[in-house]
Amino acid sequence: MRYERKYRIEHAHPQVVQVVIRQHPAGFRPLFPPRQINNLYFDTPDFAAFQDNVTGTPQRLKYRLRWYGDDFSCIRNPVLEVKIKDNLVGWKKHYPLPEGRYSALDWEKLVSLCREILGKGLDLQPVLFNTYQRSYWGAPALPFRLTMDTGLRFGPYQAHREPALPFTDSATVIEVKYDQQEDERTAFILQHLPFRLSKNSKFVTGINLCYG
């Protein structure tokens, strides 16, 4: 179980944000090269997961299919994730799908696999595509990880059509992630980030852009 503290930064260039991270006294440095993250989010026909997030329901679930790579139409080794939130802490369950390469025409097959794994039927619908660039940062002597997301794009799921992501979000999103037992040491990390903590959900942002 871990905490995720989020910052949505709208008025600073990503390079400026990187400078702030590098100058943090904890000594944050890149853990490995940035990579492209791609998601397909699921929800009920009446968008129950979206509503739970907006209203701040203490216990909630989020379902998404995730894969990595710059070619959005080439889905390699996707993983189904269930993100579980209990008040301020959360954790994930991971269900790797059969390894291999799926084309943009295989979406119905992938959706069926996700429903089968979760024991769901048509009450779980694919609703939103999302992609962004993520860099990963770690502090050498502290058990805190920081991620920085840029280039956010979104598009609605449309059956039997190749994905299109016409909607963009120019914000930079930072997430500070740490295990529950490290909460007492968080102040040192957060007080040296000159941004305002905020609630931020890419899922909510994308639904508002695509369906609002």
XYZ file of C-alpha atoms in Angstrom:
212
model
C 0.000 0.000 0.000
C 1.368 3.405 -0.884
C 0.619 7.086 -1.048
C 0.666 9.166 -4.222
C 0.989 12.936 -3.803
C 0.206 14.757 -7.040
C 1.011 18.133 -8.560
C -0.657 19.495 -11.667
C 1.626 22.207 -13.083
C 0.128 24.382 -15.804
C 2.304 27.499 -15.928
C 5.862 26.183 -16.068
C 7.728 24.607 -18.981
C 8.647 20.930 -18.443
C 12.348 21.816 -18.603
C 11.855 24.230 -15.699
C 10.083 21.496 -13.736
C 13.024 19.160 -14.398
C 15.457 21.751 -13.048
C 13.400 21.997 -9.844
C 13.477 18.211 -9.447
C 17.235 18.031 -10.020
C 17.873 20.794 -7.470
C 15.838 19.081 -4.750
C 18.039 18.490 -1.662
C 17.050 14.808 -1.645
C 19.179 14.436 -4.789
C 16.558 13.110 -7.208
C 18.107 11.653 -10.351
C 16.658 9.748 -13.357
C 16.291 6.024 -12.695
C 16.172 5.015 -16.369
C 15.254 6.594 -19.732
C 11.750 8.057 -20.163
C 9.146 5.940 -21.888
C 5.734 6.301 -23.441
C 2.818 4.970 -21.384
C -0.426 4.017 -23.119
C -3.756 3.189 -21.490
C -7.228 2.027 -22.324
C -9.591 2.837 -19.443
C -12.812 1.011 -18.645
C -15.989 2.142 -16.903
C -19.629 1.155 -16.551
C -22.214 2.422 -19.080
C -23.256 5.113 -16.576
C -19.615 6.095 -15.798
C -19.729 4.968 -12.172
C -15.922 4.965 -11.743
C -15.740 8.500 -13.118
C -18.469 9.675 -10.734
C -16.788 7.994 -7.761
C -13.550 9.817 -8.535
C -15.194 13.208 -8.991
C -17.202 12.940 -5.769
C -14.256 11.578 -3.802
C -15.758 8.232 -2.831
C -13.308 6.821 -0.223
C -13.164 3.291 -1.644
C -13.044 2.996 -5.415
C -11.697 0.930 -8.283
C -10.180 1.862 -11.628
C -9.670 -0.582 -14.508
C -7.188 -0.008 -17.308
C -5.207 -1.875 -19.925
C -1.616 -0.590 -20.066
C 1.235 -1.056 -22.506
C 4.429 0.794 -23.420
C 5.949 2.071 -26.624
C 5.986 4.997 -29.018
C 3.822 3.269 -31.636
C 0.317 3.544 -30.211
C -1.135 1.194 -32.808
C 1.257 -1.614 -31.814
C 0.208 -3.081 -28.480
C 3.052 -5.151 -27.082
C 2.651 -7.308 -23.973
C -0.301 -5.428 -22.439
C -1.141 -5.711 -18.738
C -4.574 -5.329 -17.199
C -4.388 -3.255 -14.015
C -6.932 -2.812 -11.249
C -6.091 0.277 -9.226
C -7.624 0.139 -5.753
C -8.015 3.267 -3.636
C -8.876 3.240 0.069
C -9.021 6.835 1.266
C -5.489 8.233 0.790
C -3.641 4.953 0.171
C -3.772 2.700 -2.846
C -2.373 -0.412 -4.479
C -2.623 -2.295 -7.766
C -3.391 -5.760 -9.017
C -1.690 -6.779 -12.270
C -2.932 -9.333 -14.797
C -0.519 -9.800 -17.733
C -2.280 -10.709 -20.955
C -0.756 -13.238 -23.348
C 2.582 -11.888 -24.543
C 2.906 -10.759 -28.098
C 2.020 -8.000 -30.473
C -1.552 -6.909 -31.052
C -2.665 -4.653 -33.878
C -5.161 -1.814 -33.709
C -7.757 -4.237 -35.075
C -7.452 -6.543 -32.048
C -9.240 -4.279 -29.583
C -12.378 -6.382 -29.303
C -10.202 -9.422 -28.562
C -8.316 -7.526 -25.855
C -11.512 -6.165 -24.336
C -12.972 -9.672 -24.188
C -9.831 -10.956 -22.463
C -10.065 -8.199 -19.847
C -13.715 -8.975 -19.140
C -12.937 -12.670 -18.843
C -10.089 -12.075 -16.379
C -12.221 -9.796 -14.212
C -15.361 -11.894 -14.452
C -17.208 -8.962 -15.997
C -19.665 -8.694 -18.831
C -21.057 -5.715 -20.699
C -21.197 -3.751 -17.444
C -17.507 -3.019 -18.069
C -17.003 -0.905 -21.190
C -13.841 0.520 -22.795
C -14.267 4.286 -22.785
C -10.986 6.202 -23.040
C -7.547 6.070 -24.658
C -4.670 7.973 -23.084
C -0.945 8.335 -23.748
C 1.886 10.380 -22.237
C 5.652 10.518 -21.737
C 6.879 9.563 -18.264
C 10.280 10.071 -16.636
C 11.238 8.302 -13.415
C 13.277 9.801 -10.581
C 14.686 8.374 -7.361
C 16.399 9.772 -4.274
C 19.619 7.824 -3.496
C 19.215 7.623 0.299
C 15.435 7.871 0.645
C 12.629 5.449 -0.312
C 10.730 7.973 -2.422
C 10.089 7.810 -6.150
C 8.971 10.684 -8.330
C 7.434 10.530 -11.791
C 6.938 13.370 -14.254
C 4.358 13.112 -17.042
C 4.151 15.345 -20.119
C 2.543 15.316 -23.551
C -0.828 14.028 -22.368
C -3.250 13.041 -25.142
C -6.726 11.520 -25.000
C -9.364 10.039 -27.260
C -12.685 8.196 -26.862
C -12.869 4.484 -27.512
C -14.809 3.726 -30.694
C -15.504 0.103 -31.536
C -14.108 -1.240 -34.828
C -12.089 1.938 -35.425
C -8.410 2.646 -35.040
C -7.626 4.805 -31.987
C -7.545 8.570 -32.419
C -6.356 10.910 -29.681
C -7.339 14.438 -30.717
C -7.497 15.979 -27.244
C -4.393 17.298 -25.470
C -3.512 18.522 -21.995
C -0.479 20.798 -21.768
C -0.022 20.378 -18.003
C 2.961 18.637 -16.430
C 1.957 16.138 -13.752
C 4.298 15.146 -10.927
C 3.569 12.249 -8.598
C 5.554 11.537 -5.423
C 5.129 7.865 -4.484
C 6.121 6.132 -1.266
C 5.095 3.283 1.001
C 2.593 3.868 3.764
C 5.170 3.500 6.545
C 7.220 6.397 5.134
C 4.514 9.022 5.631
C 6.298 10.676 8.561
C 9.292 11.528 6.349
C 7.232 13.089 3.579
C 7.461 16.700 4.757
C 11.120 16.978 3.741
C 10.288 15.882 0.195
C 7.153 17.961 -0.313
C 8.361 21.212 1.247
C 11.113 21.512 -1.363
C 8.755 21.207 -4.325
C 7.513 24.765 -5.036
C 4.219 23.634 -6.515
C 0.745 23.246 -5.079
C -0.469 19.771 -4.190
C -3.631 19.016 -6.124
C -6.049 16.271 -6.926
C -5.347 15.066 -10.452
C -6.726 12.129 -12.396
C -5.822 11.583 -16.031
C -8.923 9.418 -16.290
C -11.179 12.268 -15.127
C -9.367 14.789 -17.331
C -9.790 12.562 -20.373
C -13.483 11.850 -19.755
C -14.161 15.571 -19.387
C -12.292 16.353 -22.593
C -13.846 13.554 -24.649
C -17.388 13.459 -23.304
C -17.886 16.772 -21.502
